[in-house]
Structure formats: C-alpha cells, structure tokens
mmCIF file of C-alpha atoms and ligand atoms in Angstrom:
data_model
loop_
_atom_site.group_PDB
_atom_site.id
_atom_site.type_symbol
_atom_site.label_atom_id
_atom_site.label_comp_id
_atom_site.label_asym_id
_atom_site.label_seq_id
_atom_site.Cartn_x
_atom_site.Cartn_y
_atom_site.Cartn_z
ATOM 1 C CA MET G 1 108.748 122.600 107.092
ATOM 2 C CA THR G 2 109.118 119.831 109.608
ATOM 3 C CA THR G 3 112.651 118.914 110.612
ATOM 4 C CA THR G 4 112.121 115.559 112.295
ATOM 5 C CA LYS G 5 114.542 112.869 111.198
ATOM 6 C CA ILE G 6 113.314 110.381 108.618
ATOM 7 C CA TRP G 7 114.798 106.948 109.244
ATOM 8 C CA LEU G 8 115.614 104.256 106.713
ATOM 9 C CA SER G 9 113.529 101.569 108.426
ATOM 10 C CA SER G 10 112.388 101.874 112.021
ATOM 11 C CA PRO G 11 110.337 99.562 114.274
ATOM 12 C CA HIS G 12 106.559 99.838 113.965
ATOM 13 C CA MET G 13 104.554 98.363 116.816
ATOM 14 C CA GLY G 14 100.935 97.263 116.428
ATOM 15 C CA HIS G 15 98.245 96.929 119.081
ATOM 16 C CA ALA G 16 98.804 93.686 120.975
ATOM 17 C CA GLU G 17 102.581 93.549 121.520
ATOM 18 C CA GLU G 18 102.504 95.139 125.001
ATOM 19 C CA LEU G 19 99.619 92.912 126.045
ATOM 20 C CA TYR G 20 101.566 89.739 125.198
ATOM 21 C CA VAL G 21 104.711 91.067 126.885
ATOM 22 C CA LYS G 22 102.628 91.857 129.979
ATOM 23 C CA GLU G 23 101.278 88.306 129.836
ATOM 24 C CA ALA G 24 104.850 87.034 130.106
ATOM 25 C CA PHE G 25 105.392 89.179 133.213
ATOM 26 C CA ASP G 26 102.030 88.314 134.776
ATOM 27 C CA THR G 27 102.670 84.581 134.417
ATOM 28 C CA ASN G 28 106.402 84.902 135.243
ATOM 29 C CA TRP G 29 107.441 83.292 131.952
ATOM 30 C CA VAL G 30 110.465 85.600 131.780
ATOM 31 C CA ALA G 31 112.671 82.901 130.265
ATOM 32 C CA PRO G 32 113.939 81.607 126.911
ATOM 33 C CA LEU G 33 110.876 79.388 126.654
ATOM 34 C CA GLY G 34 107.161 79.662 127.398
ATOM 35 C CA PRO G 35 103.715 80.167 125.853
ATOM 36 C CA ASN G 36 104.673 83.257 123.789
ATOM 37 C CA VAL G 37 107.504 81.323 122.120
ATOM 38 C CA ASP G 38 105.149 78.430 121.278
ATOM 39 C CA LYS G 39 102.408 80.747 120.012
ATOM 40 C CA PHE G 40 104.819 82.923 118.010
ATOM 41 C CA GLU G 41 106.215 79.816 116.308
ATOM 42 C CA LYS G 42 102.691 78.578 115.617
ATOM 43 C CA SER G 43 101.608 81.904 114.098
ATOM 44 C CA ILE G 44 104.626 81.976 111.763
ATOM 45 C CA SER G 45 104.002 78.368 110.756
ATOM 46 C CA THR G 46 100.338 79.126 109.999
ATOM 47 C CA TYR G 47 101.332 82.227 108.014
ATOM 48 C CA LEU G 48 103.761 80.162 105.917
ATOM 49 C CA GLY G 49 101.080 77.641 105.018
ATOM 50 C CA GLY G 50 100.826 75.363 108.039
ATOM 51 C CA GLU G 51 103.160 72.512 107.105
ATOM 52 C CA PHE G 52 106.349 74.123 108.349
ATOM 53 C CA GLU G 53 108.288 73.660 111.553
ATOM 54 C CA VAL G 54 109.530 76.917 113.053
ATOM 55 C CA ALA G 55 112.207 77.315 115.739
ATOM 56 C CA ALA G 56 112.301 80.813 117.272
ATOM 57 C CA LEU G 57 115.896 81.892 117.947
ATOM 58 C CA SER G 58 117.880 84.830 119.293
ATOM 59 C CA SER G 59 118.774 86.164 115.821
ATOM 60 C CA GLY G 60 118.770 85.473 112.118
ATOM 61 C CA THR G 61 122.531 85.033 112.313
ATOM 62 C CA ALA G 62 122.043 82.272 114.904
ATOM 63 C CA ALA G 63 119.521 80.636 112.557
ATOM 64 C CA ILE G 64 122.058 80.580 109.708
ATOM 65 C CA HIS G 65 124.721 79.202 112.068
ATOM 66 C CA LEU G 66 122.413 76.359 113.163
ATOM 67 C CA ALA G 67 121.237 75.684 109.589
ATOM 68 C CA LEU G 68 124.859 75.196 108.510
ATOM 69 C CA GLU G 69 125.586 72.948 111.470
ATOM 70 C CA ILE G 70 122.450 70.864 110.836
ATOM 71 C CA LEU G 71 123.646 70.342 107.252
ATOM 72 C CA GLY G 72 126.938 69.038 108.614
ATOM 73 C CA VAL G 73 129.157 71.962 107.645
ATOM 74 C CA GLY G 74 132.450 71.817 109.520
ATOM 75 C CA LYS G 75 136.090 72.757 109.458
ATOM 76 C CA ASP G 76 137.619 73.326 105.998
ATOM 77 C CA ASP G 77 134.323 72.716 104.180
ATOM 78 C CA GLU G 78 133.293 75.149 101.448
ATOM 79 C CA VAL G 79 129.929 76.916 101.388
ATOM 80 C CA ILE G 80 128.681 78.996 98.470
ATOM 81 C CA CYS G 81 127.164 82.323 99.443
ATOM 82 C CA GLN G 82 125.559 85.154 97.480
ATOM 83 C CA SER G 83 128.089 87.988 97.416
ATOM 84 C CA LEU G 84 125.598 90.886 97.373
ATOM 85 C CA THR G 85 124.189 90.597 100.888
ATOM 86 C CA PHE G 86 124.623 91.652 104.496
ATOM 87 C CA SER G 87 127.697 90.142 106.190
ATOM 88 C CA ALA G 88 125.476 88.091 108.528
ATOM 89 C CA SER G 89 124.751 85.731 105.602
ATOM 90 C CA ALA G 90 128.424 84.756 105.447
ATOM 91 C CA ASN G 91 129.836 85.193 108.967
ATOM 92 C CA PRO G 92 128.389 81.924 110.370
ATOM 93 C CA ILE G 93 130.297 79.970 107.690
ATOM 94 C CA CYS G 94 133.471 81.237 109.350
ATOM 95 C CA TYR G 95 132.197 80.442 112.882
ATOM 96 C CA LEU G 96 132.329 76.775 111.815
ATOM 97 C CA GLY G 97 135.848 77.002 110.379
ATOM 98 C CA ALA G 98 134.446 76.596 106.868
ATOM 99 C CA LYS G 99 135.238 78.803 103.872
ATOM 100 C CA PRO G 100 132.768 81.062 102.010
ATOM 101 C CA ILE G 101 132.865 80.977 98.194
ATOM 102 C CA PHE G 102 131.166 84.107 96.890
ATOM 103 C CA VAL G 103 128.978 84.179 93.784
ATOM 104 C CA ASP G 104 127.821 87.348 92.024
ATOM 105 C CA SER G 105 124.297 88.484 91.079
ATOM 106 C CA GLU G 106 122.080 88.656 88.002
ATOM 107 C CA ARG G 107 120.290 91.851 86.951
ATOM 108 C CA GLU G 108 116.652 90.729 87.151
ATOM 109 C CA THR G 109 116.404 90.206 90.918
ATOM 110 C CA TRP G 110 119.888 91.384 92.045
ATOM 111 C CA ASN G 111 120.327 87.950 93.657
ATOM 112 C CA ILE G 112 122.664 84.984 93.079
ATOM 113 C CA CYS G 113 123.215 84.297 89.364
ATOM 114 C CA PRO G 114 122.259 80.698 88.432
ATOM 115 C CA ASP G 115 124.806 80.479 85.588
ATOM 116 C CA LEU G 116 127.656 81.670 87.753
ATOM 117 C CA LEU G 117 126.502 79.399 90.589
ATOM 118 C CA GLU G 118 126.676 76.363 88.332
ATOM 119 C CA LYS G 119 130.089 77.425 87.037
ATOM 120 C CA ALA G 120 131.345 77.792 90.611
ATOM 121 C CA ILE G 121 130.018 74.377 91.633
ATOM 122 C CA LYS G 122 131.558 72.668 88.599
ATOM 123 C CA GLU G 123 134.916 74.277 89.289
ATOM 124 C CA ARG G 124 134.910 73.460 93.026
ATOM 125 C CA VAL G 125 133.873 69.859 92.290
ATOM 126 C CA ALA G 126 136.669 69.546 89.700
ATOM 127 C CA MET G 127 139.087 70.714 92.408
ATOM 128 C CA GLY G 128 137.811 67.918 94.668
ATOM 129 C CA LYS G 129 135.939 70.359 96.942
ATOM 130 C CA LYS G 130 132.212 69.851 96.537
ATOM 131 C CA PRO G 131 130.429 72.726 98.364
ATOM 132 C CA LYS G 132 128.397 71.620 101.378
ATOM 133 C CA ALA G 133 125.604 74.191 101.022
ATOM 134 C CA ILE G 134 124.375 77.180 99.021
ATOM 135 C CA ILE G 135 123.234 80.329 100.825
ATOM 136 C CA ALA G 136 120.867 82.280 98.554
ATOM 137 C CA VAL G 137 119.323 85.581 99.659
ATOM 138 C CA HIS G 138 116.039 87.333 98.786
ATOM 139 C CA LEU G 139 117.653 90.767 98.902
ATOM 140 C CA TYR G 140 115.443 93.686 99.963
ATOM 141 C CA GLY G 141 112.531 91.225 99.825
ATOM 142 C CA MET G 142 112.867 90.353 96.123
ATOM 143 C CA PRO G 143 112.756 86.569 95.596
ATOM 144 C CA TYR G 144 115.826 85.094 93.912
ATOM 145 C CA LYS G 145 115.420 82.803 90.883
ATOM 146 C CA VAL G 146 114.081 79.919 92.954
ATOM 147 C CA THR G 147 113.276 77.482 90.115
ATOM 148 C CA GLU G 148 116.749 77.806 88.609
ATOM 149 C CA ILE G 149 118.586 77.666 91.949
ATOM 150 C CA ASN G 150 116.607 74.626 93.133
ATOM 151 C CA ARG G 151 117.274 72.849 89.830
ATOM 152 C CA ILE G 152 121.026 73.321 90.352
ATOM 153 C CA SER G 153 120.721 72.296 94.004
ATOM 154 C CA GLU G 154 119.011 69.036 92.993
ATOM 155 C CA LYS G 155 121.341 68.342 90.059
ATOM 156 C CA TYR G 156 124.470 68.578 92.227
ATOM 157 C CA GLU G 157 122.793 67.430 95.462
ATOM 158 C CA ILE G 158 123.806 70.506 97.431
ATOM 159 C CA PRO G 159 121.180 71.845 99.876
ATOM 160 C CA VAL G 160 120.005 75.473 99.835
ATOM 161 C CA ILE G 161 119.833 77.664 102.921
ATOM 162 C CA GLU G 162 117.262 80.308 102.050
ATOM 163 C CA ASP G 163 118.223 83.595 103.705
ATOM 164 C CA SER G 164 114.781 85.218 104.043
ATOM 165 C CA ALA G 165 115.892 87.702 106.692
ATOM 166 C CA GLU G 166 114.599 90.540 104.499
ATOM 167 C CA ALA G 167 111.758 88.644 102.833
ATOM 168 C CA LEU G 168 109.076 87.669 105.339
ATOM 169 C CA GLY G 169 105.830 88.350 103.462
ATOM 170 C CA SER G 170 107.358 87.884 99.994
ATOM 171 C CA SER G 171 106.384 84.951 97.807
ATOM 172 C CA TYR G 172 107.453 83.045 94.714
ATOM 173 C CA LYS G 173 104.806 81.304 92.597
ATOM 174 C CA THR G 174 102.321 81.495 95.517
ATOM 175 C CA LYS G 175 104.770 79.958 98.023
ATOM 176 C CA LYS G 176 106.046 82.098 100.870
ATOM 177 C CA CYS G 177 109.726 82.978 101.090
ATOM 178 C CA SER G 178 111.540 80.903 103.756
ATOM 179 C CA THR G 179 109.694 77.747 102.588
ATOM 180 C CA LEU G 180 111.481 77.422 99.231
ATOM 181 C CA GLY G 181 114.878 75.972 100.180
ATOM 182 C CA ASN G 182 115.957 73.005 102.307
ATOM 183 C CA LEU G 183 116.115 75.286 105.336
ATOM 184 C CA GLY G 184 114.823 78.858 105.593
ATOM 185 C CA ILE G 185 115.865 81.566 107.993
ATOM 186 C CA LEU G 186 114.052 84.698 109.167
ATOM 187 C CA SER G 187 115.213 87.764 111.104
ATOM 188 C CA PHE G 188 113.263 89.954 113.502
ATOM 189 C CA ASN G 189 115.970 92.556 114.025
ATOM 190 C CA GLY G 190 114.831 96.134 114.698
ATOM 191 C CA ASN G 191 115.050 97.274 111.067
ATOM 192 C CA LYS G 192 113.258 94.294 109.473
ATOM 193 C CA ILE G 193 109.645 94.223 108.240
ATOM 194 C CA ILE G 194 108.500 93.008 111.657
ATOM 195 C CA THR G 195 110.661 92.950 114.754
ATOM 196 C CA THR G 196 111.068 91.459 118.213
ATOM 197 C CA SER G 197 113.858 94.046 118.800
ATOM 198 C CA GLY G 198 116.229 91.167 118.093
ATOM 199 C CA GLY G 199 115.398 87.640 117.026
ATOM 200 C CA GLY G 200 115.267 85.096 114.265
ATOM 201 C CA ALA G 201 113.805 81.767 113.236
ATOM 202 C CA LEU G 202 114.688 78.590 111.420
ATOM 203 C CA VAL G 203 112.018 77.231 109.052
ATOM 204 C CA SER G 204 111.842 73.734 107.621
ATOM 205 C CA LYS G 205 109.418 71.016 106.607
ATOM 206 C CA ASN G 206 111.582 68.481 108.427
ATOM 207 C CA PRO G 207 110.601 68.014 112.119
ATOM 208 C CA ASP G 208 114.058 66.543 112.825
ATOM 209 C CA TYR G 209 115.662 69.821 111.741
ATOM 210 C CA LYS G 210 113.564 71.779 114.223
ATOM 211 C CA LYS G 211 114.339 69.278 116.976
ATOM 212 C CA LYS G 212 118.044 69.520 116.242
ATOM 213 C CA ALA G 213 117.897 73.328 116.107
ATOM 214 C CA VAL G 214 116.161 73.616 119.476
ATOM 215 C CA TYR G 215 118.543 71.057 120.979
ATOM 216 C CA LEU G 216 121.641 72.918 119.763
ATOM 217 C CA ALA G 217 120.100 76.297 120.703
ATOM 218 C CA THR G 218 119.606 75.203 124.324
ATOM 219 C CA GLN G 219 123.175 74.030 125.071
ATOM 220 C CA ALA G 220 122.735 70.525 123.565
ATOM 221 C CA ARG G 221 121.496 68.752 126.686
ATOM 222 C CA ASP G 222 121.317 64.980 126.553
ATOM 223 C CA ASP G 223 118.271 63.191 127.909
ATOM 224 C CA ALA G 224 119.351 62.832 131.559
ATOM 225 C CA PRO G 225 118.178 64.169 134.950
ATOM 226 C CA HIS G 226 121.524 65.941 135.421
ATOM 227 C CA TYR G 227 123.232 68.229 132.921
ATOM 228 C CA GLN G 228 124.978 66.029 130.397
ATOM 229 C CA HIS G 229 126.374 67.093 127.034
ATOM 230 C CA SER G 230 127.814 65.064 124.172
ATOM 231 C CA VAL G 231 128.253 67.883 121.655
ATOM 232 C CA VAL G 232 129.006 71.601 121.856
ATOM 233 C CA GLY G 233 125.793 73.633 122.140
ATOM 234 C CA TYR G 234 124.716 77.267 121.975
ATOM 235 C CA ASN G 235 122.479 79.672 123.864
ATOM 236 C CA TYR G 236 120.365 80.730 120.870
ATOM 237 C CA ARG G 237 116.726 80.330 121.921
ATOM 238 C CA MET G 238 114.325 83.282 121.785
ATOM 239 C CA SER G 239 113.175 84.933 125.018
ATOM 240 C CA ASN G 240 109.497 84.483 125.913
ATOM 241 C CA VAL G 241 109.302 88.255 126.542
ATOM 242 C CA LEU G 242 110.485 89.086 123.020
ATOM 243 C CA ALA G 243 108.281 86.374 121.503
ATOM 244 C CA GLY G 244 105.377 88.379 122.963
ATOM 245 C CA ILE G 245 106.378 91.292 120.723
ATOM 246 C CA GLY G 246 106.601 88.826 117.830
ATOM 247 C CA ARG G 247 103.057 87.529 118.419
ATOM 248 C CA GLY G 248 101.711 91.066 118.212
ATOM 249 C CA GLN G 249 103.783 91.847 115.124
ATOM 250 C CA MET G 250 102.498 88.769 113.272
ATOM 251 C CA GLU G 251 98.958 90.164 113.645
ATOM 252 C CA VAL G 252 99.945 93.245 111.596
ATOM 253 C CA LEU G 253 102.383 91.630 109.127
ATOM 254 C CA ASP G 254 99.985 91.864 106.174
ATOM 255 C CA GLU G 255 99.441 95.571 106.880
ATOM 256 C CA ARG G 256 103.197 96.102 107.077
ATOM 257 C CA VAL G 257 103.755 94.435 103.700
ATOM 258 C CA LYS G 258 101.003 96.572 102.190
ATOM 259 C CA ALA G 259 102.541 99.766 103.574
ATOM 260 C CA ARG G 260 106.061 98.912 102.349
ATOM 261 C CA ARG G 261 104.740 98.087 98.890
ATOM 262 C CA ALA G 262 102.809 101.373 98.862
ATOM 263 C CA ASN G 263 106.041 103.264 99.706
ATOM 264 C CA PHE G 264 107.701 101.678 96.688
ATOM 265 C CA ASP G 265 104.780 102.582 94.393
ATOM 266 C CA PHE G 266 104.802 106.125 95.733
ATOM 267 C CA TYR G 267 108.513 106.647 94.984
ATOM 268 C CA ARG G 268 108.254 105.027 91.554
ATOM 269 C CA ASP G 269 105.419 107.342 90.555
ATOM 270 C CA ALA G 270 106.758 110.492 92.224
ATOM 271 C CA LEU G 271 110.250 110.068 90.728
ATOM 272 C CA LYS G 272 109.152 109.003 87.238
ATOM 273 C CA SER G 273 110.618 112.133 85.615
ATOM 274 C CA THR G 274 114.087 111.620 87.118
ATOM 275 C CA GLY G 275 115.161 108.546 85.140
ATOM 276 C CA LEU G 276 115.947 106.674 88.368
ATOM 277 C CA GLU G 277 115.482 102.925 87.871
ATOM 278 C CA PHE G 278 113.238 100.769 90.056
ATOM 279 C CA LEU G 279 113.480 96.974 90.077
ATOM 280 C CA PRO G 280 110.230 95.482 88.713
ATOM 281 C CA GLU G 281 108.772 92.235 90.072
ATOM 282 C CA PRO G 282 109.337 89.310 87.723
ATOM 283 C CA GLU G 283 106.189 87.340 86.772
ATOM 284 C CA GLY G 284 105.147 85.136 89.706
ATOM 285 C CA SER G 285 107.209 86.974 92.330
ATOM 286 C CA ILE G 286 105.812 89.220 95.033
ATOM 287 C CA SER G 287 108.339 91.302 96.976
ATOM 288 C CA ASN G 288 107.516 92.696 100.407
ATOM 289 C CA ARG G 289 109.572 95.723 99.229
ATOM 290 C CA TRP G 290 111.329 95.728 102.602
ATOM 291 C CA LEU G 291 113.475 98.581 101.346
ATOM 292 C CA SER G 292 112.643 100.737 98.329
ATOM 293 C CA CYS G 293 115.823 100.909 96.252
ATOM 294 C CA VAL G 294 116.717 103.003 93.215
ATOM 295 C CA LEU G 295 119.500 102.711 90.671
ATOM 296 C CA THR G 296 121.078 106.012 89.668
ATOM 297 C CA ASP G 297 123.164 106.607 86.534
ATOM 298 C CA SER G 298 126.478 106.830 88.399
ATOM 299 C CA TYR G 299 128.275 106.660 91.719
ATOM 300 C CA GLU G 300 128.394 110.470 91.712
ATOM 301 C CA THR G 301 124.603 110.802 91.385
ATOM 302 C CA ARG G 302 124.073 108.183 94.088
ATOM 303 C CA GLU G 303 126.331 110.126 96.452
ATOM 304 C CA ALA G 304 124.757 113.476 95.532
ATOM 305 C CA ILE G 305 121.330 112.104 96.474
ATOM 306 C CA ARG G 306 122.550 110.398 99.661
ATOM 307 C CA VAL G 307 124.442 113.458 100.922
ATOM 308 C CA GLY G 308 121.631 115.805 99.865
ATOM 309 C CA LEU G 309 119.074 113.768 101.802
ATOM 310 C CA LEU G 310 121.368 113.608 104.828
ATOM 311 C CA SER G 311 121.606 117.407 104.869
ATOM 312 C CA GLU G 312 117.853 117.433 105.546
ATOM 313 C CA ASP G 313 118.042 114.731 108.201
ATOM 314 C CA ILE G 314 116.824 111.999 105.859
ATOM 315 C CA GLU G 315 118.572 108.647 106.174
ATOM 316 C CA SER G 316 119.331 106.662 103.024
ATOM 317 C CA ARG G 317 121.969 103.988 102.431
ATOM 318 C CA PRO G 318 123.976 102.533 99.544
ATOM 319 C CA LEU G 319 123.075 98.944 98.628
ATOM 320 C CA TRP G 320 124.988 96.238 100.507
ATOM 321 C CA LYS G 321 128.687 96.266 99.687
ATOM 322 C CA PRO G 322 129.402 92.876 98.063
ATOM 323 C CA MET G 323 131.142 90.357 100.318
ATOM 324 C CA HIS G 324 133.901 89.681 97.774
ATOM 325 C CA LEU G 325 134.930 93.352 98.188
ATOM 326 C CA GLN G 326 134.957 93.242 102.000
ATOM 327 C CA PRO G 327 138.409 93.312 103.639
ATOM 328 C CA VAL G 328 137.407 90.531 106.044
ATOM 329 C CA PHE G 329 136.714 88.139 103.151
ATOM 330 C CA ASN G 330 139.526 89.143 100.785
ATOM 331 C CA SER G 331 141.128 85.701 100.862
ATOM 332 C CA CYS G 332 137.892 83.906 99.894
ATOM 333 C CA PRO G 333 137.439 82.604 96.340
ATOM 334 C CA ASN G 334 134.820 84.425 94.277
ATOM 335 C CA TYR G 335 132.962 84.087 90.996
ATOM 336 C CA THR G 336 132.083 87.539 89.721
ATOM 337 C CA ASN G 337 130.580 89.257 86.700
ATOM 338 C CA GLY G 338 130.725 92.921 87.773
ATOM 339 C CA ILE G 339 126.985 93.180 88.461
ATOM 340 C CA SER G 340 126.973 93.393 92.264
ATOM 341 C CA GLU G 341 129.823 95.904 92.141
ATOM 342 C CA ASP G 342 127.883 98.050 89.673
ATOM 343 C CA LEU G 343 124.717 97.813 91.803
ATOM 344 C CA PHE G 344 126.715 98.835 94.869
ATOM 345 C CA ASP G 345 128.160 101.838 93.017
ATOM 346 C CA ARG G 346 124.849 103.138 91.690
ATOM 347 C CA GLY G 347 122.187 101.838 94.075
ATOM 348 C CA LEU G 348 120.559 103.601 97.009
ATOM 349 C CA CYS G 349 117.995 102.450 99.601
ATOM 350 C CA LEU G 350 115.400 105.107 100.395
ATOM 351 C CA PRO G 351 113.478 105.562 103.663
ATOM 352 C CA SER G 352 111.083 102.614 103.685
ATOM 353 C CA GLY G 353 109.484 102.201 107.120
ATOM 354 C CA SER G 354 105.857 101.093 107.249
ATOM 355 C CA ASN G 355 105.286 103.941 109.731
ATOM 356 C CA LEU G 356 106.262 106.708 107.281
ATOM 357 C CA GLN G 357 103.522 109.277 106.693
ATOM 358 C CA LEU G 358 102.577 110.624 103.279
ATOM 359 C CA GLU G 359 104.232 113.943 104.157
ATOM 360 C CA ASP G 360 107.490 112.095 104.959
ATOM 361 C CA LEU G 361 107.464 110.364 101.582
ATOM 362 C CA GLU G 362 106.649 113.658 99.880
ATOM 363 C CA ARG G 363 109.534 115.349 101.687
ATOM 364 C CA VAL G 364 111.966 112.649 100.475
ATOM 365 C CA ALA G 365 110.692 112.769 96.890
ATOM 366 C CA ALA G 366 110.736 116.582 96.751
ATOM 367 C CA LYS G 367 114.344 116.663 97.934
ATOM 368 C CA ILE G 368 115.433 114.066 95.354
ATOM 369 C CA LEU G 369 113.647 115.964 92.587
ATOM 370 C CA LYS G 370 115.447 119.120 93.674
ATOM 371 C CA ILE G 371 118.854 117.425 93.789
ATOM 372 C CA MET G 372 118.361 115.951 90.322
ATOM 373 C CA SER G 373 117.019 119.046 88.591
HETATM 374 C C1 LIG E 1 119.379 91.064 108.937
HETATM 375 C C2 LIG E 1 119.975 90.026 108.073
HETATM 376 C C3 LIG E 1 120.543 88.852 108.601
HETATM 377 C C4 LIG E 1 120.809 88.642 110.051
HETATM 378 O O1 LIG E 1 119.733 88.689 110.888
HETATM 379 P P1 LIG E 1 119.963 89.162 112.433
HETATM 380 O O2 LIG E 1 118.632 88.843 113.037
HETATM 381 O O3 LIG E 1 120.264 90.620 112.380
HETATM 382 O O4 LIG E 1 121.055 88.347 113.004
HETATM 383 C C5 LIG E 1 120.986 87.888 107.721
HETATM 384 N N1 LIG E 1 120.893 88.046 106.398
HETATM 385 C C6 LIG E 1 120.384 89.163 105.854
HETATM 386 C C7 LIG E 1 120.302 89.255 104.361
HETATM 387 C C8 LIG E 1 119.925 90.196 106.663
HETATM 388 O O5 LIG E 1 119.443 91.311 106.110
#
C-alpha cells in the first residue's frame, strides 16, 4: 500500500502557467501591474459572462475589505455576516472599526438563513442600527439561497457582498457565482479551486466600483504628477507574476470543476452503505464541489473518521467553526438556530483536490468503510 500523504485540497497547475510567468520575466513586468494582470482580469470577466468588471487583488480578504469600504462601511457601523464561514469573511468588518452581526444557516445549502436574516435586520433597524451590508457565502461551493437573500436585500435596501471565495465555477439559475450580489469576491489562495498561490478579485457590474477598488488598492493616488493622497489607501493589487499563474489556471478551470464534482460523486457512491449524508444540489444550483463534505451521525463518529484518516496520513477537516462560537467574536451580536453548530459538530471535509487519483479516492473510501464497520 502506498503511504504518500493525501491532502485536503492542494494546488493543481495546468500547462501554461509557467509560460505566462516566464513572459512576465522576459518582458520585465515584475510589478503589481502589467499585461498578465489585464489578461487575467479579462479572462475572469469573459468566464463570468462578459459584462462584469474584475479587479485582481492580493487576496480574497483584501477584496472583502475593499468591497466594504466601497459600500461606505465605517467606524461603529454594523454589517451582517454568515456565521458558518471562514474568519476571512468577517475580519475585514473589524479592520474598518465596524461590528459583525452573525446570522446562522439553513439546512438546504448550509448558508445564511433568509428567515433569520430578515429577523436580524428588523431587530437592528428597530434598535436604530440599520446594517450597512450583508455578507453571504457560497460555502464549499454550494450557492446560498440567492433569490430569497436578494429579495430581502432589495426590500430593506441593504447591499449584498457575495463571498464567492470557494465558489468560482458554481452557478445559480445559469448565472455564475460572484455575479449575483452587488459586489462579488473571489479568492485564489493555494487551497482554492484555482490558485495564484495567493490572490483575490473583486467582481461587479459597476465600472465605478472597479475604478474605486483599483484606486484604493494602489495607495489612493490623486491625479497629480507628484504623489498626492486625499484618502488612506492600501497596497492590495495583484502581482503581474502571480497573474501569470492565474491566466494559466483559468484555461483549466472547467476541468478542475469537473474533477471536483467527480470526487464528490465518487464518495457519495462509494460510501452509500455507511449512512453518511451528502448535501444534494437544490434545483437550479450547480456547486463546484470545492470540498466534498459529509455529515456523520454524531461528533464522536466525525472524530473517529478524522482521527482514523489521519493515522493513515490522510488529511480531513471539520466544517468551519461558526463565527459566533469564535473567541475573537464573542462580543458580537448573533442570531442563531443551532444549525451551524450542529453542522460543525457532525460535518467533515474529505480530501477533494482535483489532482487526486482514483487510487487516492479509493484509499480514503476504504479507510472510512473500515472505520464505520
Ligand atoms: C479563502 C476564503 C476567503 C479569503 O480569501 P483569501 O484569498 O485567503 O484572503 C474568504 N472567504 C472564504 C469563505 C474563504 O474560504
């Protein structure tokens, strides 16, 4: 039996990445701007349907930070954020001196619950604190309830920041994730479906939003021959070297989505006899299945599987620990229903890389079957 480590989600390079990186060296565009950045942005925009403005940035976290700033979020404002997510969804709220208000999930997509969202908004408004934005997340690539969330967003006139860090390649009613809110964000971190080693993007239909994002991301320089600044800026633009990796990765994105979805189908079929639950796609939604997740019957089973896999050098990970349970956010208001906590207790992410071989998947499944028998 092979004993090589099986990772949860590792980078998977295609054919052209090195060529585009070499191009950056050959032309000396080793800078946070250049032809690779322009072409990477263009290829994402085309992939998303052509009518979207894309600003390539240094990370998905930076994209969320800029999205909040563009929407005017500032000190002492409140921003609603899905509780079941990675901390990077919520941290930028705090960078701006604003306060996260966490909202729990529903069972169908594991994402922000529309009913609880509306309840939270009503209560905050009644307290004289209308939230400035809603951060909704397509967790593990599964689209949240977009129609319902957008209806609430329009009713209360609160914009949605669509955290699509895990959902490039997913779609909702034929529209690509990251194009469904007022502003979308993408991540190209090393573990995501495609990667630039580190990077992100802001997506919007509004050309002014892109202009503002690029302006803020390049130290907010005024239009002058010398360096002049009227507002505080950031150094958040993507490197032209890394954008070369991104250009190559965009050429294989469809293959990567196919491979991740095939992993999910493999596990679902191979583990049918175990009683482990797999989240189905609701009608109209396509998930990129960034990570294949299972729900066990208890915390104890989840841990038995995780520890058992680890003993054979197989990496798995519990679902995200909800933000309302994180020590760093324990003073933030929350609207909960027990669902995200239950998912965290019983849920496990299985190895899901697009570069996994059939024998890797078989090794994982065989071990789980053994643990559960
Ligand atoms: C990865 C991730 C981010 C942050 O993206 P980075 O590029 O790592 O800064 C934000 N939100 C979610 C849900 C993520 O998974």
